[in-house]
mmCIF file of C-alpha atoms in Angstrom:
data_model
loop_
_atom_site.group_PDB
_atom_site.id
_atom_site.type_symbol
_atom_site.label_atom_id
_atom_site.label_comp_id
_atom_site.label_asym_id
_atom_site.label_seq_id
_atom_site.Cartn_x
_atom_site.Cartn_y
_atom_site.Cartn_z
ATOM 1 C CA MET A 695 0.037 0.085 0.017
ATOM 2 C CA GLN A 696 1.390 3.437 -0.889
ATOM 3 C CA ILE A 697 2.405 5.428 1.991
ATOM 4 C CA LEU A 698 1.023 8.942 1.616
ATOM 5 C CA SER A 699 2.618 12.108 3.250
ATOM 6 C CA PRO A 700 1.093 15.555 3.467
ATOM 7 C CA PHE A 701 2.614 18.945 2.367
ATOM 8 C CA PHE A 702 3.202 21.212 5.458
ATOM 9 C CA ARG A 703 4.690 24.411 6.387
ATOM 10 C CA GLU A 704 7.032 24.859 9.350
ATOM 11 C CA ALA A 705 8.452 27.689 11.359
ATOM 12 C CA GLY A 706 9.860 28.502 14.821
ATOM 13 C CA ALA A 707 11.169 26.333 17.654
ATOM 14 C CA GLY A 708 9.571 25.294 21.014
ATOM 15 C CA PRO A 709 6.425 23.364 22.039
ATOM 16 C CA GLY A 710 4.623 21.887 18.994
ATOM 17 C CA VAL A 711 1.506 23.542 17.461
ATOM 18 C CA VAL A 712 -0.217 21.937 14.623
ATOM 19 C CA CYS A 713 -2.609 24.062 12.498
ATOM 20 C CA LEU A 714 -5.351 22.474 10.267
ATOM 21 C CA HIS A 715 -7.314 24.470 7.650
ATOM 22 C CA SER A 716 -10.874 24.737 6.615
ATOM 23 C CA ASN A 717 -12.348 23.218 3.313
ATOM 24 C CA ALA A 718 -11.666 25.080 0.030
ATOM 25 C CA SER A 719 -8.550 26.327 1.671
ATOM 26 C CA SER A 720 -5.077 25.221 2.430
ATOM 27 C CA SER A 721 -2.291 25.496 5.009
ATOM 28 C CA SER A 722 -1.651 28.995 3.790
ATOM 29 C CA GLN A 723 -4.493 30.251 5.760
ATOM 30 C CA TRP A 724 -2.449 30.020 8.886
ATOM 31 C CA ARG A 725 0.630 31.950 7.877
ATOM 32 C CA GLY A 726 -0.157 34.980 9.897
ATOM 33 C CA LEU A 727 -0.571 32.794 12.952
ATOM 34 C CA MET A 728 2.496 30.890 12.266
ATOM 35 C CA ASP A 729 4.455 34.265 12.071
ATOM 36 C CA ARG A 730 3.159 35.258 15.382
ATOM 37 C CA LEU A 731 3.805 31.939 17.124
ATOM 38 C CA ALA A 732 7.203 31.139 15.590
ATOM 39 C CA PRO A 733 9.127 33.019 18.182
ATOM 40 C CA GLN A 734 7.974 30.765 20.966
ATOM 41 C CA PHE A 735 6.526 27.683 19.370
ATOM 42 C CA HIS A 736 7.375 24.972 16.694
ATOM 43 C CA VAL A 737 4.439 25.597 14.335
ATOM 44 C CA LEU A 738 3.296 23.267 11.570
ATOM 45 C CA ALA A 739 0.488 23.854 9.112
ATOM 46 C CA ALA A 740 -0.575 20.877 7.007
ATOM 47 C CA ASP A 741 -2.688 20.481 3.839
ATOM 48 C CA SER A 742 -5.413 17.879 4.191
ATOM 49 C CA PHE A 743 -6.347 15.381 1.404
ATOM 50 C CA GLY A 744 -6.917 17.188 -1.806
ATOM 51 C CA ALA A 745 -5.748 20.521 -0.626
ATOM 52 C CA GLY A 746 -2.824 22.624 -1.509
ATOM 53 C CA LYS A 747 0.095 20.290 -2.334
ATOM 54 C CA SER A 748 -1.071 17.158 -0.440
ATOM 55 C CA PRO A 749 -2.067 13.992 -2.170
ATOM 56 C CA THR A 750 -5.595 13.857 -3.838
ATOM 57 C CA TRP A 751 -8.363 12.059 -2.091
ATOM 58 C CA PRO A 752 -7.883 8.192 -2.504
ATOM 59 C CA THR A 753 -10.388 6.732 -4.836
ATOM 60 C CA ASP A 754 -10.064 3.086 -3.606
ATOM 61 C CA ARG A 755 -11.988 3.618 -0.340
ATOM 62 C CA LYS A 756 -14.263 5.995 1.464
ATOM 63 C CA VAL A 757 -11.918 8.392 3.299
ATOM 64 C CA ALA A 758 -13.001 9.205 7.013
ATOM 65 C CA LEU A 759 -11.614 11.779 9.366
ATOM 66 C CA ARG A 760 -9.293 9.094 10.822
ATOM 67 C CA ASP A 761 -7.780 8.802 7.514
ATOM 68 C CA GLU A 762 -6.939 12.495 7.659
ATOM 69 C CA VAL A 763 -5.522 11.889 11.117
ATOM 70 C CA ALA A 764 -3.346 9.076 9.654
ATOM 71 C CA LEU A 765 -2.264 11.257 6.768
ATOM 72 C CA LEU A 766 -1.089 13.766 9.342
ATOM 73 C CA GLU A 767 1.108 11.325 11.248
ATOM 74 C CA PRO A 768 4.441 12.685 9.966
ATOM 75 C CA VAL A 769 3.514 16.186 11.061
ATOM 76 C CA LEU A 770 2.413 15.147 14.428
ATOM 77 C CA ALA A 771 5.549 13.253 14.820
ATOM 78 C CA LEU A 772 7.512 16.403 14.077
ATOM 79 C CA ALA A 773 5.520 18.458 16.499
ATOM 80 C CA GLY A 774 6.302 16.195 19.337
ATOM 81 C CA ASP A 775 4.304 15.184 22.342
ATOM 82 C CA PRO A 776 2.362 16.734 23.796
ATOM 83 C CA MET A 777 1.135 19.179 21.064
ATOM 84 C CA VAL A 778 -1.508 21.754 20.740
ATOM 85 C CA LEU A 779 -3.809 21.388 17.782
ATOM 86 C CA VAL A 780 -5.511 24.407 16.211
ATOM 87 C CA GLY A 781 -8.204 23.909 13.643
ATOM 88 C CA HIS A 782 -10.977 25.671 11.524
ATOM 89 C CA SER A 783 -14.086 24.187 10.298
ATOM 90 C CA TYR A 784 -13.147 20.862 8.553
ATOM 91 C CA GLY A 785 -9.681 21.102 10.194
ATOM 92 C CA ALA A 786 -11.200 21.611 13.499
ATOM 93 C CA ALA A 787 -13.288 18.386 13.079
ATOM 94 C CA ILE A 788 -9.861 16.541 12.170
ATOM 95 C CA ALA A 789 -8.382 17.991 15.416
ATOM 96 C CA LEU A 790 -11.145 16.656 17.422
ATOM 97 C CA VAL A 791 -10.789 13.127 15.990
ATOM 98 C CA ALA A 792 -7.017 13.374 16.372
ATOM 99 C CA ALA A 793 -7.496 14.165 20.041
ATOM 100 C CA ILE A 794 -9.741 11.040 20.449
ATOM 101 C CA VAL A 795 -7.236 8.824 18.616
ATOM 102 C CA HIS A 796 -4.251 10.217 20.400
ATOM 103 C CA PRO A 797 -5.336 11.346 23.791
ATOM 104 C CA GLN A 798 -1.950 11.270 25.396
ATOM 105 C CA ARG A 799 -0.347 13.293 22.628
ATOM 106 C CA VAL A 800 -2.615 16.355 22.579
ATOM 107 C CA ARG A 801 -1.977 18.899 25.206
ATOM 108 C CA ALA A 802 -4.856 21.264 24.293
ATOM 109 C CA LEU A 803 -7.128 22.409 21.383
ATOM 110 C CA ALA A 804 -8.019 25.784 19.890
ATOM 111 C CA LEU A 805 -10.995 25.228 17.564
ATOM 112 C CA TYR A 806 -13.159 27.656 15.315
ATOM 113 C CA GLU A 807 -16.403 25.904 14.537
ATOM 114 C CA PRO A 808 -15.637 22.347 13.972
ATOM 115 C CA THR A 809 -18.040 20.947 11.317
ATOM 116 C CA LEU A 810 -18.585 17.542 12.986
ATOM 117 C CA PHE A 811 -22.247 17.390 11.400
ATOM 118 C CA ALA A 812 -22.599 13.858 12.341
ATOM 119 C CA VAL A 813 -23.431 14.796 16.011
ATOM 120 C CA LEU A 814 -26.455 16.666 14.753
ATOM 121 C CA ASP A 815 -27.841 13.822 12.805
ATOM 122 C CA ALA A 816 -27.227 11.547 15.942
ATOM 123 C CA GLU A 817 -29.086 13.899 18.099
ATOM 124 C CA THR A 818 -32.099 14.268 15.737
ATOM 125 C CA PRO A 819 -32.492 12.691 12.310
ATOM 126 C CA PRO A 820 -33.158 15.111 9.416
ATOM 127 C CA PRO A 821 -34.686 17.594 8.995
ATOM 128 C CA ASN A 822 -32.214 19.251 11.422
ATOM 129 C CA ALA A 823 -29.552 22.174 11.464
ATOM 130 C CA ALA A 824 -27.316 20.199 9.111
ATOM 131 C CA ASP A 825 -29.889 20.587 6.220
ATOM 132 C CA GLY A 826 -28.453 23.889 4.980
ATOM 133 C CA ILE A 827 -24.918 22.376 4.389
ATOM 134 C CA ARG A 828 -26.593 19.367 2.769
ATOM 135 C CA SER A 829 -28.450 21.479 0.344
ATOM 136 C CA ALA A 830 -25.390 23.491 -0.458
ATOM 137 C CA VAL A 831 -23.264 20.383 -1.179
ATOM 138 C CA ALA A 832 -26.136 18.882 -3.374
ATOM 139 C CA GLY A 833 -26.164 22.250 -5.268
ATOM 140 C CA ALA A 834 -22.445 22.127 -5.622
ATOM 141 C CA GLY A 835 -22.484 18.448 -6.736
ATOM 142 C CA ALA A 836 -25.120 19.099 -9.363
ATOM 143 C CA ALA A 837 -23.043 22.059 -10.713
ATOM 144 C CA LEU A 838 -19.852 19.784 -10.913
ATOM 145 C CA ASP A 839 -21.913 17.279 -12.718
ATOM 146 C CA GLN A 840 -22.849 19.878 -15.228
ATOM 147 C CA GLY A 841 -19.231 21.048 -15.653
ATOM 148 C CA ASN A 842 -19.648 24.283 -13.966
ATOM 149 C CA PRO A 843 -17.086 24.456 -11.081
ATOM 150 C CA SER A 844 -17.822 28.212 -10.639
ATOM 151 C CA GLU A 845 -21.455 27.544 -9.843
ATOM 152 C CA ALA A 846 -20.272 24.742 -7.394
ATOM 153 C CA ALA A 847 -18.064 27.331 -5.652
ATOM 154 C CA ARG A 848 -20.900 29.737 -5.501
ATOM 155 C CA CYS A 849 -23.156 27.267 -3.852
ATOM 156 C CA PHE A 850 -20.470 26.448 -1.270
ATOM 157 C CA ILE A 851 -19.052 29.885 -0.520
ATOM 158 C CA ASP A 852 -22.331 31.595 -0.436
ATOM 159 C CA TYR A 853 -23.717 28.986 2.007
ATOM 160 C CA TRP A 854 -20.697 29.666 4.448
ATOM 161 C CA MET A 855 -20.310 33.512 3.917
ATOM 162 C CA GLY A 856 -23.591 34.732 2.887
ATOM 163 C CA ALA A 857 -25.297 35.420 -0.526
ATOM 164 C CA GLY A 858 -23.108 37.300 -2.887
ATOM 165 C CA ALA A 859 -19.837 36.400 -1.140
ATOM 166 C CA TRP A 860 -18.691 34.388 -4.329
ATOM 167 C CA LYS A 861 -19.441 37.285 -6.522
ATOM 168 C CA HIS A 862 -17.260 39.565 -4.384
ATOM 169 C CA THR A 863 -14.328 36.962 -3.891
ATOM 170 C CA PRO A 864 -11.118 38.275 -5.463
ATOM 171 C CA ASP A 865 -10.421 36.663 -8.934
ATOM 172 C CA ALA A 866 -7.016 35.419 -7.696
ATOM 173 C CA ARG A 867 -8.671 33.363 -5.073
ATOM 174 C CA LYS A 868 -11.417 32.056 -7.274
ATOM 175 C CA GLY A 869 -9.347 29.571 -9.264
ATOM 176 C CA PRO A 870 -8.085 27.455 -6.357
ATOM 177 C CA ILE A 871 -11.506 27.370 -4.630
ATOM 178 C CA GLU A 872 -13.035 26.153 -7.994
ATOM 179 C CA GLY A 873 -10.557 23.520 -8.235
ATOM 180 C CA SER A 874 -11.082 22.346 -4.688
ATOM 181 C CA MET A 875 -14.953 21.853 -5.277
ATOM 182 C CA VAL A 876 -14.124 18.446 -6.774
ATOM 183 C CA ASN A 877 -13.834 17.347 -3.113
ATOM 184 C CA VAL A 878 -17.037 18.726 -1.895
ATOM 185 C CA ARG A 879 -18.953 15.363 -1.696
ATOM 186 C CA ASN A 880 -15.870 13.797 0.074
ATOM 187 C CA TRP A 881 -15.904 16.464 2.681
ATOM 188 C CA ALA A 882 -19.557 16.168 3.365
ATOM 189 C CA ARG A 883 -19.423 12.429 3.681
ATOM 190 C CA ALA A 884 -16.602 12.393 5.972
ATOM 191 C CA LEU A 885 -18.313 14.954 8.216
ATOM 192 C CA LEU A 886 -21.804 13.630 8.205
ATOM 193 C CA THR A 887 -20.695 10.044 8.754
ATOM 194 C CA GLU A 888 -17.971 10.340 11.307
ATOM 195 C CA PRO A 889 -18.788 7.541 13.685
ATOM 196 C CA THR A 890 -17.286 9.030 16.902
ATOM 197 C CA PRO A 891 -20.237 9.532 19.332
ATOM 198 C CA LEU A 892 -20.953 12.832 20.993
ATOM 199 C CA ALA A 893 -20.279 11.072 24.377
ATOM 200 C CA ALA A 894 -16.707 10.366 23.537
ATOM 201 C CA PHE A 895 -15.864 14.028 23.632
ATOM 202 C CA ALA A 896 -17.043 14.048 27.327
ATOM 203 C CA ALA A 897 -13.922 12.055 28.271
ATOM 204 C CA MET A 898 -11.432 14.542 26.785
ATOM 205 C CA ARG A 899 -9.243 15.774 29.553
ATOM 206 C CA VAL A 900 -7.660 18.622 27.713
ATOM 207 C CA PRO A 901 -8.330 22.419 27.606
ATOM 208 C CA VAL A 902 -10.329 23.485 24.624
ATOM 209 C CA LEU A 903 -10.712 26.956 23.025
ATOM 210 C CA TYR A 904 -14.046 26.792 21.278
ATOM 211 C CA MET A 905 -14.502 29.914 18.949
ATOM 212 C CA THR A 906 -17.500 30.675 17.142
ATOM 213 C CA GLY A 907 -18.914 33.718 15.018
ATOM 214 C CA LYS A 908 -22.502 35.006 15.695
ATOM 215 C CA LYS A 909 -23.089 35.454 12.006
ATOM 216 C CA SER A 910 -22.399 31.739 11.252
ATOM 217 C CA PRO A 911 -24.855 29.327 9.679
ATOM 218 C CA ASP A 912 -27.159 27.006 11.792
ATOM 219 C CA SER A 913 -25.163 23.908 10.935
ATOM 220 C CA SER A 914 -21.830 24.908 12.501
ATOM 221 C CA LEU A 915 -23.778 26.706 15.523
ATOM 222 C CA GLY A 916 -25.653 23.566 15.936
ATOM 223 C CA VAL A 917 -22.494 21.546 16.310
ATOM 224 C CA ALA A 918 -21.191 24.097 18.802
ATOM 225 C CA ARG A 919 -24.354 23.855 20.957
ATOM 226 C CA LEU A 920 -23.712 20.212 21.419
ATOM 227 C CA LEU A 921 -19.973 20.109 21.716
ATOM 228 C CA LYS A 922 -19.691 23.227 24.134
ATOM 229 C CA ARG A 923 -22.055 21.420 26.608
ATOM 230 C CA THR A 924 -20.148 18.188 26.240
ATOM 231 C CA LEU A 925 -16.499 19.113 26.386
ATOM 232 C CA PRO A 926 -15.374 19.015 30.095
ATOM 233 C CA ASP A 927 -12.847 21.762 29.954
ATOM 234 C CA VAL A 928 -13.933 24.304 27.491
ATOM 235 C CA GLN A 929 -13.447 27.981 27.052
ATOM 236 C CA VAL A 930 -15.903 29.572 24.658
ATOM 237 C CA VAL A 931 -15.306 32.819 22.676
ATOM 238 C CA GLU A 932 -18.087 34.158 20.571
ATOM 239 C CA PHE A 933 -17.150 36.978 18.021
ATOM 240 C CA ASP A 934 -20.111 39.233 17.501
ATOM 241 C CA SER A 935 -19.162 40.521 14.031
ATOM 242 C CA LEU A 936 -17.633 37.412 12.463
ATOM 243 C CA GLY A 937 -19.162 34.379 10.681
ATOM 244 C CA HIS A 938 -17.993 30.871 9.999
ATOM 245 C CA MET A 939 -14.991 32.040 7.892
ATOM 246 C CA GLY A 940 -13.587 34.480 10.655
ATOM 247 C CA PRO A 941 -10.054 32.899 10.687
ATOM 248 C CA VAL A 942 -9.813 33.852 6.850
ATOM 249 C CA THR A 943 -11.682 37.165 6.736
ATOM 250 C CA HIS A 944 -10.381 38.502 10.093
ATOM 251 C CA PRO A 945 -7.370 36.483 10.870
ATOM 252 C CA GLU A 946 -5.959 39.100 13.382
ATOM 253 C CA ILE A 947 -8.978 38.798 15.620
ATOM 254 C CA VAL A 948 -9.001 35.123 15.796
ATOM 255 C CA ASN A 949 -5.304 34.807 16.045
ATOM 256 C CA ASP A 950 -5.320 37.074 19.038
ATOM 257 C CA ALA A 951 -7.672 34.808 20.786
ATOM 258 C CA ILE A 952 -5.595 31.774 19.987
ATOM 259 C CA CYS A 953 -2.345 33.459 21.117
ATOM 260 C CA ARG A 954 -4.093 34.429 24.487
ATOM 261 C CA PHE A 955 -5.198 30.862 24.981
ATOM 262 C CA LEU A 956 -1.733 29.436 24.309
ATOM 263 C CA LYS A 957 -0.140 32.027 26.712
ATOM 264 C CA SER A 958 -2.684 30.659 29.348
ATOM 265 C CA LEU A 959 -1.471 27.128 29.157
ATOM 266 C CA SER A 960 2.168 28.026 30.225
#
């Protein structure tokens, strides 16, 4: 079996911090945070399957979040134990599963709206708060089937950032986002079928910074509702002016909160 390795960025020296990006993004979204943390931490930011320069999604099996954790193993090894995991959206969901898989290796978690939609379906079968993302993925998938990646990107980006967001996305960013849409059904399947039960997160004995934006969609806020009351050692920060893509649209605000959290651990 071919051994796959992710692309990752690396900076600094000190305790390990691993940063995991959102869907339709890449490790580059963490460059500002890496610059801020590098004087005190060994910071690594990795590309997930099909993102940036990492391997494409395997076609011989249905990839789950634990496969994403396995892909990250070389990065986790370089970070050293125990490490802090920082994640946004899909990356935050991977971070949560990594903490379940490797409980002794994770020191703390800083999460911005993990999109672990499976916990919503486990609580209440559809219709529920995950219906909005299901609809967006269906629309994006239909557009891809018609050979229209731009329309697929519009369905996805406008869901997360509000109607008209794709139209106002800078042209330089549109190409990579359109290219990432080939993975949209894979992302959704991994997040909607993740088998880890909500109760498993009640056993996590690490501090968690859980960040949300008040302007975010019901799906990610629904996941937040469940996880915030389940995680035993959680510090909640809600940003009144931000939405789900806060770490991308307003990185300085989110990075400030992450830096304060990491300082509190020392």
